[in-house]
Coordinates of C-alpha atoms in Angstrom, one line a residue:
Chain A
X1 CA -13.1 42.2 -80.6
X2 CA -10.5 40.1 -78.7
X3 CA -8.4 38.5 -81.4
X4 CA -7.9 35.5 -79.1
X5 CA -11.6 34.6 -79.0
X6 CA -13.2 32.1 -81.3
X7 CA -16.0 34.5 -82.5
X8 CA -16.7 34.0 -86.1
X9 CA -14.2 31.2 -86.4
X10 CA -16.3 28.1 -87.1
X11 CA -13.3 25.8 -87.3
X12 CA -12.1 27.1 -83.9
X13 CA -15.5 26.6 -82.3
X14 CA -15.8 23.0 -83.5
X15 CA -12.3 22.4 -82.2
X16 CA -13.1 23.8 -78.8
X17 CA -16.3 21.8 -78.7
X18 CA -14.4 18.6 -79.3
X19 CA -11.9 19.5 -76.6
X20 CA -14.6 20.1 -74.1
X21 CA -16.3 16.8 -74.9
X22 CA -12.9 15.0 -74.5
X23 CA -12.3 16.6 -71.1
X24 CA -15.9 15.6 -70.1
X25 CA -15.1 12.0 -70.8
X26 CA -12.4 11.8 -68.1
X27 CA -14.6 13.7 -65.6
X28 CA -17.7 11.5 -66.5
X29 CA -15.6 8.3 -66.1
X30 CA -14.9 9.1 -62.5
X31 CA -18.5 10.1 -61.8
X32 CA -19.8 6.8 -63.4
X33 CA -17.3 4.7 -61.6
X34 CA -18.1 6.2 -58.2
X35 CA -21.8 6.0 -58.9
X36 CA -21.7 2.4 -60.0
X37 CA -19.7 1.4 -56.9
X38 CA -22.1 3.3 -54.6
X39 CA -25.1 1.7 -56.3
X40 CA -23.7 -1.9 -56.1
X41 CA -22.6 -1.3 -52.5
X42 CA -26.0 -0.2 -51.3
X43 CA -27.3 -2.8 -48.8
X44 CA -23.9 -4.5 -48.4
X45 CA -21.9 -1.7 -46.8
X46 CA -22.6 -1.5 -43.1
X47 CA -20.8 -1.8 -39.7
X48 CA -21.1 -5.6 -39.8
X49 CA -19.3 -5.7 -43.1
X50 CA -16.4 -3.7 -41.5
X51 CA -16.2 -5.8 -38.4
X52 CA -16.9 -9.3 -39.8
X53 CA -14.4 -11.8 -41.2
X54 CA -14.8 -13.2 -44.7
X55 CA -17.5 -15.9 -45.1
X56 CA -18.9 -18.4 -47.5
X57 CA -22.2 -16.6 -47.1
X58 CA -22.3 -13.1 -48.8
X59 CA -24.6 -11.7 -46.1
X60 CA -22.1 -12.5 -43.4
X61 CA -19.0 -11.6 -45.3
X62 CA -16.8 -8.9 -43.9
X63 CA -13.4 -7.2 -44.5
X64 CA -12.1 -6.8 -40.9
X65 CA -8.9 -9.0 -41.2
X66 CA -7.9 -7.4 -44.5
X67 CA -8.7 -3.9 -43.2
X68 CA -6.4 -4.5 -40.2
X69 CA -3.8 -6.0 -42.5
X70 CA -3.9 -2.9 -44.7
X71 CA -3.5 -0.6 -41.7
X72 CA -0.5 -2.5 -40.4
X73 CA 1.0 -2.7 -43.8
X74 CA 0.7 1.0 -44.2
X75 CA 2.2 1.8 -40.8
X76 CA 5.2 -0.5 -41.6
X77 CA 5.6 1.0 -45.1
X78 CA 5.6 4.5 -43.5
X79 CA 8.2 3.5 -40.9
X80 CA 10.5 2.1 -43.6
X81 CA 10.0 4.5 -46.5
X82 CA 10.0 7.8 -44.6
X83 CA 13.6 7.8 -43.3
X84 CA 15.0 6.1 -46.5
X85 CA 13.1 8.5 -48.8
X86 CA 13.8 11.7 -46.8
X87 CA 17.4 10.7 -46.2
X88 CA 17.9 10.2 -50.0
X89 CA 16.2 13.5 -50.8
X90 CA 18.4 15.4 -48.3
X91 CA 21.5 13.8 -49.7
X92 CA 20.5 14.6 -53.3
X93 CA 19.4 18.2 -52.5
X94 CA 21.9 19.3 -49.8
X95 CA 25.0 17.2 -50.3
X96 CA 25.3 15.9 -53.8
X97 CA 25.6 19.3 -55.5
X98 CA 25.6 18.9 -59.3
X99 CA 27.8 15.8 -59.3
X100 CA 27.8 12.9 -61.6
X101 CA 26.6 10.6 -58.9
X102 CA 23.5 12.8 -58.4
X103 CA 22.6 12.5 -62.1
X104 CA 23.0 8.7 -61.9
X105 CA 20.9 8.4 -58.8
X106 CA 18.2 10.6 -60.2
X107 CA 18.0 8.8 -63.6
X108 CA 17.9 5.6 -61.6
X109 CA 15.0 6.8 -59.5
X110 CA 13.0 7.9 -62.6
X111 CA 13.6 4.4 -64.1
X112 CA 12.5 2.7 -60.8
X113 CA 9.3 4.8 -60.8
X114 CA 8.5 3.4 -64.2
X115 CA 9.1 -0.3 -63.3
X116 CA 5.7 -2.1 -63.3
X117 CA 4.5 -2.9 -59.8
X118 CA 4.3 -6.6 -60.6
X119 CA 8.1 -6.7 -61.1
X120 CA 8.6 -5.4 -57.6
X121 CA 6.4 -8.3 -56.5
X122 CA 9.0 -10.6 -58.2
X123 CA 11.8 -8.9 -56.3
X124 CA 9.9 -9.3 -53.0
X125 CA 9.2 -12.9 -53.8
X126 CA 12.8 -13.8 -54.6
X127 CA 14.5 -11.5 -52.0
X128 CA 12.2 -11.2 -48.9
X129 CA 10.0 -14.3 -49.1
X130 CA 12.6 -16.8 -50.3
X131 CA 16.2 -15.5 -49.8
X132 CA 15.6 -13.8 -46.5
X133 CA 13.2 -16.4 -45.4
X134 CA 10.5 -14.0 -44.2
X135 CA 7.7 -16.1 -45.8
X136 CA 4.5 -14.6 -46.9
X137 CA 4.5 -12.3 -43.9
X138 CA 3.4 -8.8 -43.2
X139 CA 7.0 -7.6 -43.1
X140 CA 7.8 -9.2 -46.5
X141 CA 4.7 -7.4 -47.9
X142 CA 5.6 -4.1 -46.3
X143 CA 9.3 -4.2 -47.5
X144 CA 8.1 -5.0 -51.0
X145 CA 5.7 -2.0 -51.0
X146 CA 8.4 0.2 -49.5
X147 CA 10.7 -0.4 -52.4
X148 CA 7.8 0.3 -54.8
X149 CA 6.9 3.7 -53.4
X150 CA 10.4 4.8 -52.5
X151 CA 10.9 6.7 -55.8
X152 CA 7.7 8.7 -55.2
X153 CA 8.6 9.5 -51.6
X154 CA 12.1 10.6 -52.7
X155 CA 10.9 12.8 -55.6
X156 CA 8.2 14.6 -53.5
X157 CA 10.6 15.1 -50.6
X158 CA 13.2 16.6 -53.0
X159 CA 10.6 19.0 -54.3
X160 CA 9.7 20.1 -50.7
X161 CA 13.4 20.5 -49.8
X162 CA 14.1 22.4 -53.0
X163 CA 11.3 24.9 -52.1
X164 CA 13.1 26.0 -48.9
X165 CA 14.6 29.4 -49.8
X166 CA 18.4 29.6 -49.7
X167 CA 18.2 32.8 -47.6
X168 CA 17.1 30.6 -44.7
X169 CA 20.2 28.4 -45.1
X170 CA 22.5 31.3 -45.5
X171 CA 21.1 32.9 -42.3
X172 CA 21.8 29.7 -40.4
X173 CA 25.3 29.4 -41.7
X174 CA 25.8 33.1 -40.9
X175 CA 25.3 32.5 -37.2
X176 CA 27.9 29.7 -37.3
X177 CA 25.7 26.6 -37.7
X178 CA 27.2 23.5 -39.2
X179 CA 25.6 21.9 -42.3
X180 CA 23.8 19.3 -40.4
X181 CA 22.5 21.8 -37.8
X182 CA 21.2 23.9 -40.7
X183 CA 19.5 20.9 -42.2
X184 CA 18.0 19.6 -39.0
X185 CA 16.9 22.9 -37.5
X186 CA 16.0 24.9 -40.6
X187 CA 15.6 22.9 -43.7
X188 CA 13.7 19.8 -42.4
X189 CA 11.2 21.7 -40.3
X190 CA 10.5 24.1 -43.2
X191 CA 10.1 21.3 -45.7
X192 CA 8.2 18.9 -43.4
X193 CA 4.6 19.8 -44.5
X194 CA 5.6 19.2 -48.1
X195 CA 7.4 16.0 -47.2
X196 CA 4.4 14.7 -45.2
X197 CA 2.0 15.5 -48.0
X198 CA 4.1 13.6 -50.5
X199 CA 4.6 10.7 -48.1
X200 CA 0.9 10.3 -47.4
X201 CA 0.1 10.4 -51.1
X202 CA 2.7 7.7 -51.7
X203 CA 1.2 5.6 -48.9
X204 CA -2.2 5.9 -50.5
X205 CA -0.6 4.4 -53.6
X206 CA 0.8 1.6 -51.5
X207 CA -2.5 0.8 -49.8
X208 CA -4.2 0.3 -53.2
X209 CA -1.6 -2.1 -54.7
X210 CA -2.6 -5.6 -55.4
X211 CA -0.3 -7.2 -57.9
X212 CA 3.0 -7.1 -55.9
X213 CA 1.2 -8.7 -52.9
X214 CA -0.2 -11.5 -55.2
X215 CA 3.3 -12.2 -56.5
X216 CA 4.7 -12.6 -53.0
X217 CA 2.0 -15.1 -52.3
X218 CA 0.0 -13.1 -49.7
X219 CA -3.3 -14.6 -48.8
X220 CA -6.3 -13.3 -50.7
X221 CA -8.7 -14.2 -47.8
X222 CA -7.7 -14.3 -44.1
X223 CA -10.1 -15.2 -41.4
X224 CA -8.2 -13.5 -38.6
X225 CA -6.3 -10.3 -38.4
X226 CA -2.5 -10.5 -38.4
X227 CA -1.0 -10.5 -34.8
X228 CA 2.6 -9.6 -35.5
X229 CA 5.0 -8.6 -38.3
X230 CA 5.8 -12.2 -39.1
X231 CA 2.2 -13.3 -39.3
X232 CA 0.4 -14.1 -42.5
X233 CA -1.9 -11.3 -43.7
X234 CA -4.3 -10.2 -46.3
X235 CA -5.0 -6.6 -47.5
X236 CA -8.1 -4.8 -48.7
X237 CA -7.3 -4.9 -52.4
X238 CA -6.4 -8.6 -52.2
X239 CA -9.7 -9.4 -50.5
X240 CA -11.6 -7.3 -53.1
X241 CA -9.8 -9.2 -55.8
X242 CA -10.9 -12.5 -54.3
X243 CA -14.5 -11.4 -54.1
X244 CA -14.5 -10.1 -57.7
X245 CA -13.3 -13.5 -58.8
X246 CA -16.2 -15.3 -57.1
X247 CA -18.8 -16.8 -59.4
X248 CA -21.8 -15.7 -57.3
X249 CA -23.3 -12.4 -58.3
X250 CA -23.7 -11.3 -54.6
X251 CA -20.0 -11.6 -54.1
X252 CA -18.9 -10.2 -57.4
X253 CA -21.0 -7.1 -57.3
X254 CA -22.4 -6.6 -53.7
X255 CA -19.6 -7.6 -51.3
X256 CA -16.8 -6.6 -53.7
X257 CA -18.2 -3.1 -54.1
X258 CA -18.7 -2.7 -50.4
X259 CA -15.0 -3.5 -50.0
X260 CA -14.1 -1.0 -52.8
X261 CA -16.2 1.7 -51.1
X262 CA -14.3 1.2 -47.9
X263 CA -11.0 1.3 -49.8
X264 CA -12.0 4.5 -51.6
X265 CA -13.1 6.0 -48.2
X266 CA -9.7 5.3 -46.7
X267 CA -7.9 6.7 -49.8
X268 CA -10.1 9.8 -49.8
X269 CA -9.4 10.4 -46.1
X270 CA -5.7 10.0 -46.6
X271 CA -5.7 12.4 -49.6
X272 CA -7.8 14.9 -47.6
X273 CA -5.3 14.8 -44.7
X274 CA -2.5 15.3 -47.2
X275 CA -4.2 18.3 -48.8
X276 CA -5.1 19.7 -45.3
X277 CA -1.4 19.6 -44.3
X278 CA -0.4 21.2 -47.5
X279 CA -2.9 24.1 -47.2
X280 CA -2.4 24.6 -43.4
X281 CA 1.4 25.0 -43.7
X282 CA 1.8 26.4 -47.1
X283 CA 3.3 29.9 -47.1
Chain B
X1 CA 49.3 20.9 -43.8
X2 CA 49.6 17.4 -42.2
X3 CA 48.8 18.8 -38.8
X4 CA 45.7 20.6 -40.0
X5 CA 44.4 17.4 -41.5
X6 CA 45.0 15.7 -38.2
X7 CA 43.1 18.2 -36.2
X8 CA 40.2 18.0 -38.7
X9 CA 40.1 14.2 -38.3
X10 CA 39.9 14.3 -34.6
X11 CA 37.4 17.1 -34.3
X12 CA 34.2 15.4 -33.1
X13 CA 32.0 18.0 -34.8
X14 CA 33.6 17.3 -38.2
X15 CA 33.5 13.6 -37.6
X16 CA 29.8 13.8 -36.9
X17 CA 29.1 15.8 -40.0
X18 CA 31.0 13.2 -42.0
X19 CA 29.1 10.3 -40.4
X20 CA 25.8 12.0 -41.2
X21 CA 26.8 12.6 -44.8
X22 CA 27.8 8.9 -45.2
X23 CA 24.5 7.8 -43.5
X24 CA 22.5 9.9 -46.0
X25 CA 24.6 8.6 -48.9
X26 CA 23.7 5.1 -47.8
X27 CA 20.1 6.0 -48.0
X28 CA 20.6 7.3 -51.5
X29 CA 22.6 4.1 -52.3
X30 CA 19.6 2.0 -51.4
X31 CA 17.8 3.1 -54.6
X32 CA 20.8 2.0 -56.7
X33 CA 20.8 -1.2 -54.8
X34 CA 17.2 -1.8 -55.6
X35 CA 17.9 -1.6 -59.3
X36 CA 20.8 -3.9 -59.0
X37 CA 18.7 -6.4 -57.0
X38 CA 15.8 -6.3 -59.5
X39 CA 18.2 -7.0 -62.4
X40 CA 20.1 -9.7 -60.4
X41 CA 16.9 -11.6 -59.3
X42 CA 15.3 -11.3 -62.7
X43 CA 18.4 -12.4 -64.5
X44 CA 19.2 -15.1 -62.0
X45 CA 16.0 -17.0 -62.3
X46 CA 15.5 -16.2 -66.0
X47 CA 18.9 -17.8 -66.7
X48 CA 17.7 -20.9 -64.8
X49 CA 14.6 -20.8 -67.0
X50 CA 16.6 -20.5 -70.2
X51 CA 18.6 -23.6 -69.3
X52 CA 15.4 -25.6 -69.5
X53 CA 13.6 -23.7 -72.3
X54 CA 15.7 -22.1 -75.0
X55 CA 15.4 -18.4 -75.5
X56 CA 14.3 -18.9 -79.1
X57 CA 11.5 -21.3 -78.0
X58 CA 10.4 -18.7 -75.4
X59 CA 10.4 -15.7 -77.7
X60 CA 9.0 -17.4 -80.8
X61 CA 6.7 -20.1 -79.3
X62 CA 3.0 -19.6 -80.0
X63 CA 1.7 -21.8 -77.2
X64 CA 1.7 -20.9 -73.5
X65 CA 0.9 -23.7 -71.1
X66 CA 3.1 -23.4 -68.0
X67 CA 1.2 -25.7 -65.6
X68 CA -0.6 -28.2 -67.8
X69 CA 1.0 -31.0 -69.7
X70 CA 2.4 -30.9 -72.3
X71 CA 4.2 -27.9 -70.9
X72 CA 4.9 -25.1 -73.3
X73 CA 6.5 -21.8 -72.7
X74 CA 6.0 -19.7 -75.9
X75 CA 5.5 -16.1 -74.8
X76 CA 4.1 -14.8 -78.1
X77 CA 0.4 -15.3 -77.1
X78 CA 1.0 -13.2 -74.0
X79 CA 2.8 -10.6 -76.0
X80 CA -0.1 -10.5 -78.4
X81 CA -2.5 -10.1 -75.5
X82 CA -0.5 -7.3 -74.0
X83 CA -0.2 -5.6 -77.4
X84 CA -4.0 -5.7 -77.9
X85 CA -4.6 -4.1 -74.5
X86 CA -1.9 -1.5 -75.2
X87 CA -3.3 -0.6 -78.6
X88 CA -6.9 -0.4 -77.4
X89 CA -5.9 1.7 -74.4
X90 CA -3.8 4.0 -76.5
X91 CA -6.7 4.5 -79.0
X92 CA -8.8 5.6 -76.0
X93 CA -6.3 7.6 -74.0
X94 CA -4.1 9.3 -76.6
X95 CA -6.7 11.5 -78.3
X96 CA -8.7 12.1 -75.1
X97 CA -5.5 12.9 -73.2
X98 CA -4.1 15.3 -75.7
X99 CA -7.5 17.0 -76.2
X100 CA -7.9 17.4 -72.4
X101 CA -4.5 18.8 -72.0
X102 CA -5.0 21.3 -74.9
X103 CA -8.2 22.4 -73.3
X104 CA -6.8 22.8 -69.9
X105 CA -3.6 24.5 -71.0
X106 CA -5.0 26.8 -73.7
X107 CA -8.7 27.3 -73.3
X108 CA -10.1 26.5 -69.8
X109 CA -10.5 29.4 -67.4
X110 CA -9.2 29.1 -63.8
X111 CA -12.5 27.9 -62.3
X112 CA -12.8 25.0 -64.7
X113 CA -9.1 24.0 -64.2
X114 CA -9.7 24.1 -60.4
X115 CA -12.4 21.4 -60.8
X116 CA -11.1 19.3 -63.6
X117 CA -7.5 18.9 -62.5
X118 CA -8.3 17.4 -59.0
X119 CA -10.9 15.1 -60.7
X120 CA -8.2 13.8 -63.0
X121 CA -5.8 13.4 -60.0
X122 CA -8.4 11.3 -58.2
X123 CA -8.9 9.3 -61.4
X124 CA -5.1 8.6 -61.4
X125 CA -5.2 7.5 -57.7
X126 CA -8.0 4.9 -58.0
X127 CA -6.5 1.4 -57.3
X128 CA -6.2 -0.8 -60.3
X129 CA -8.3 -3.6 -58.7
X130 CA -11.2 -1.1 -58.7
X131 CA -10.7 -0.5 -62.4
X132 CA -10.9 -4.2 -63.0
X133 CA -14.2 -4.4 -61.1
X134 CA -15.5 -1.4 -63.1
X135 CA -14.6 -3.1 -66.4
X136 CA -16.2 -6.4 -65.4
X137 CA -19.4 -5.1 -63.8
X138 CA -20.0 -1.9 -65.8
X139 CA -18.1 -1.7 -69.1
X140 CA -18.6 -5.3 -70.2
X141 CA -22.4 -5.2 -69.7
X142 CA -22.6 -2.0 -71.7
X143 CA -20.5 -3.6 -74.5
X144 CA -22.7 -6.7 -74.4
X145 CA -25.7 -4.5 -75.5
X146 CA -23.6 -3.3 -78.5
X147 CA -21.9 -6.6 -79.3
X148 CA -24.1 -9.5 -78.1
X149 CA -21.5 -12.1 -79.1
X150 CA -18.8 -10.6 -76.8
X151 CA -17.2 -12.9 -74.2
X152 CA -17.7 -12.1 -70.5
X153 CA -14.0 -11.6 -70.3
X154 CA -12.7 -9.7 -73.2
X155 CA -9.8 -7.5 -74.4
X156 CA -12.0 -4.6 -75.4
X157 CA -13.4 -3.9 -72.0
X158 CA -10.1 -4.3 -70.3
X159 CA -8.4 -2.1 -72.9
X160 CA -10.9 0.7 -72.5
X161 CA -10.5 0.7 -68.7
X162 CA -6.7 0.7 -69.0
X163 CA -7.2 3.7 -71.4
X164 CA -9.2 5.5 -68.7
X165 CA -6.5 4.7 -66.2
X166 CA -3.6 6.2 -68.2
X167 CA -5.6 9.2 -69.4
X168 CA -4.8 11.4 -66.4
X169 CA -1.1 10.6 -66.8
X170 CA -1.0 11.6 -70.5
X171 CA -3.1 14.7 -70.0
X172 CA -1.2 16.0 -67.0
X173 CA 2.3 15.4 -68.6
X174 CA 1.2 16.9 -72.0
X175 CA -0.3 19.9 -70.2
X176 CA 3.0 20.5 -68.4
X177 CA 4.7 20.4 -71.8
X178 CA 2.2 22.9 -73.4
X179 CA 2.3 25.2 -70.4
X180 CA 6.1 25.5 -70.7
X181 CA 5.7 27.0 -74.2
X182 CA 6.6 30.6 -73.6
X183 CA 3.8 33.2 -74.3
X184 CA 6.1 35.1 -76.6
X185 CA 5.5 32.4 -79.2
X186 CA 1.7 32.6 -78.8
X187 CA 1.8 36.4 -79.0
X188 CA 3.9 36.2 -82.1
X189 CA 1.2 34.1 -83.7
X190 CA -1.6 36.5 -82.7
X191 CA 0.5 39.4 -84.0
X192 CA 0.5 37.8 -87.4
X193 CA -3.3 37.6 -87.3
X194 CA -3.6 33.9 -86.5
X195 CA -6.7 32.7 -84.8
X196 CA -6.7 30.9 -81.4
X197 CA -7.2 27.6 -83.3
X198 CA -4.2 28.3 -85.5
X199 CA -2.0 29.4 -82.6
X200 CA -2.9 26.3 -80.7
X201 CA -2.5 23.7 -83.4
X202 CA 0.2 25.5 -85.4
X203 CA 2.4 26.8 -82.7
X204 CA 1.7 25.4 -79.2
X205 CA 1.3 21.7 -80.1
X206 CA 4.3 21.6 -82.5
X207 CA 6.5 23.5 -80.0
X208 CA 5.7 21.0 -77.2
X209 CA 5.6 17.9 -79.4
X210 CA 8.5 16.1 -77.7
X211 CA 6.9 16.5 -74.3
X212 CA 3.6 15.2 -75.7
X213 CA 5.2 12.2 -77.2
X214 CA 7.1 11.6 -74.0
X215 CA 3.7 11.5 -72.2
X216 CA 2.4 8.9 -74.7
X217 CA 5.3 6.7 -74.2
X218 CA 5.0 6.8 -70.4
X219 CA 1.3 6.2 -70.6
X220 CA 1.7 3.2 -72.9
X221 CA 4.5 1.8 -70.8
X222 CA 2.2 2.0 -67.8
X223 CA -0.5 0.1 -69.9
X224 CA 2.0 -2.6 -70.7
X225 CA 2.8 -3.2 -67.0
X226 CA -0.8 -2.9 -65.9
X227 CA -1.9 -6.1 -64.1
X228 CA -5.1 -6.1 -62.1
X229 CA -7.6 -4.6 -64.5
X230 CA -6.5 -7.0 -67.3
X231 CA -6.3 -10.0 -64.9
X232 CA -9.9 -9.4 -63.8
X233 CA -11.5 -8.3 -67.0
X234 CA -9.6 -9.6 -70.0
X235 CA -9.7 -13.3 -69.1
X236 CA -7.0 -16.0 -68.9
X237 CA -6.9 -17.5 -72.3
X238 CA -3.5 -17.3 -73.8
X239 CA -4.0 -17.3 -77.5
X240 CA -2.9 -15.5 -80.6
X241 CA -6.3 -14.1 -81.3
X242 CA -6.5 -10.4 -82.3
X243 CA -10.3 -10.3 -81.9
X244 CA -11.0 -7.7 -79.2
X245 CA -14.3 -9.3 -78.3
X246 CA -12.6 -12.5 -77.1
X247 CA -10.7 -13.5 -74.0
X248 CA -7.0 -13.1 -74.0
X249 CA -4.1 -13.2 -71.5
X250 CA -1.5 -10.6 -71.1
X251 CA 2.1 -11.1 -69.8
X252 CA 1.1 -9.7 -66.4
X253 CA -2.1 -11.8 -66.1
X254 CA -0.1 -14.9 -66.9
X255 CA 2.3 -14.0 -64.1
X256 CA -0.6 -13.7 -61.7
X257 CA -2.0 -17.0 -62.8
X258 CA 1.4 -18.8 -62.3
X259 CA 1.9 -17.1 -58.9
X260 CA -1.6 -18.1 -57.7
X261 CA -1.0 -21.6 -58.8
X262 CA 1.3 -22.1 -55.8
X263 CA 4.1 -23.7 -57.8
X264 CA 7.3 -24.8 -56.1
X265 CA 10.5 -22.8 -56.5
X266 CA 12.9 -24.2 -59.0
X267 CA 10.3 -25.5 -61.4
X268 CA 10.3 -24.2 -65.0
X269 CA 6.9 -22.6 -64.3
X270 CA 8.3 -20.7 -61.3
X271 CA 11.3 -19.6 -63.3
X272 CA 9.1 -18.5 -66.2
X273 CA 7.7 -15.8 -63.9
X274 CA 11.1 -14.2 -63.9
X275 CA 11.6 -14.6 -67.6
X276 CA 8.4 -12.7 -68.4
X277 CA 9.3 -10.2 -65.6
X278 CA 12.6 -9.6 -67.3
X279 CA 10.9 -9.1 -70.7
X280 CA 8.5 -6.6 -69.0
X281 CA 11.3 -4.8 -67.2
X282 CA 13.4 -4.4 -70.4
X283 CA 10.5 -3.1 -72.4
X284 CA 9.4 -0.6 -69.8
X285 CA 13.0 0.5 -69.1
X286 CA 13.6 1.1 -72.7
X287 CA 10.4 3.1 -73.1
X288 CA 11.2 5.2 -70.0
X289 CA 14.7 6.0 -71.4
X290 CA 13.2 7.2 -74.7
X291 CA 10.6 9.3 -72.8
X292 CA 13.3 10.8 -70.6
X293 CA 15.3 11.7 -73.7
X294 CA 12.3 13.4 -75.3
X295 CA 11.4 15.3 -72.1
X296 CA 15.0 16.5 -71.8
X297 CA 14.7 17.9 -75.3
X298 CA 11.8 20.2 -74.5
X299 CA 13.3 21.1 -71.2
X300 CA 16.4 22.3 -72.9
X301 CA 14.6 24.3 -75.5
X302 CA 12.7 26.6 -73.1

């Protein structure tokens, strides 16, 4: 008999049973959530929903301006957060050594990651919307979300860079490369799949954020898609929030769940791409 | 010596290397700058607020009415609301999270882990507005069949959904802590004739307790800052009630309400946003520090 099994140990078996039940609760929650969204969205989620603008009439309501808003937002956030996040990670992993400043910056990043997203919204409101006079524009929203996900981009890039074996660096130095040449030609290409995966996962966090955008005063419903970085905008989660708050049942359940379904599809696609990159390039 | 330094300075290759290092350092400095800016903006407007409303009135007042006369800025009803959500979500997430992590770390075979872990990761990635929708359109109706007198917007439903939301965080961080317990300790237990149950509850859990506690604190701190689910499902009724079946308002939901009210900058209502934000920031910062400290303790041990 394997001493590690529970055979003949009633207490152990009950314990294991409870553990399994508890684990099932988490798994079941996801299943129920997805099922209830699918059920509510049936009959509401179609091409017209994707390409229409919001409307007073639930049958005509669509998410197009918010979808485009979210896509622009995500592109801008990627453009801002990628160089900043990767640059910070390279500094911390390749230049900072075990210095005091590295410890301070890392502690600071872990604190920033724990700051509630609504507080970033306040920062965006005071800094970008008011002080820098950007108004409630796409760019103000993108910069706010950039600061929000920056800690996650940095930490995941650091992990990717740390995973590059030192032997590669040594070989590069051995043939006379400078530090930057080594980083640019060896470390970054080697770490890139990991960095991309982490960045895409962070972006999928940004695309689902609502509270910071409400705080900067972004519109919950827009009738036309944004046409530039200084234009007003809405985003999918904001539009969903607006629909959930409507008193009519058709909006609250039907139209809102169609919006949620689209948001979940976008998130799932992003996560799949991230995992695909990870698996394709993982050694 | 002097000459060598001079050569170094004028060498374009070295100059370039230095420029790159400074550029990368400025990237890293941005994260420090963000913290400074958060503190500066929160403090700046909060100080404005406290010139109009005294700190004592803010922290001990039991009436929150920022946009309806007579104005009143007592934060206690909001703190009570946040506390209720936090307690309910912890009651849901702490036992479930620890049980899940014990199962995944000590009992589950590879195949089960391969399914359950990604599922929990997906659960962690669901946007909070979706959780709010789920609470309002699924959990609340279910609760209505159990408690017919429950309000449409209530603390219980929102608390449960926030619990589901922080569950993956608690389970994955606790699992990390338990997995880092070396097998030697487990084998020692088995060698003494202990059962799997005894080894798990008597050795693994106590050995990883600081990591487990650190996961609770992080999860709870996340529940305190949670905004959308509670804004959608818990209602907007700032009161001192501790009845989970009634509407409440959390600190975060009150911030959303004020922000949506389109108030002009410089008014007390606008500045009150930053006062609540500061309170929220201080609470979550303190909790993160404690959690970091606990985590560093188990990292040092093994």
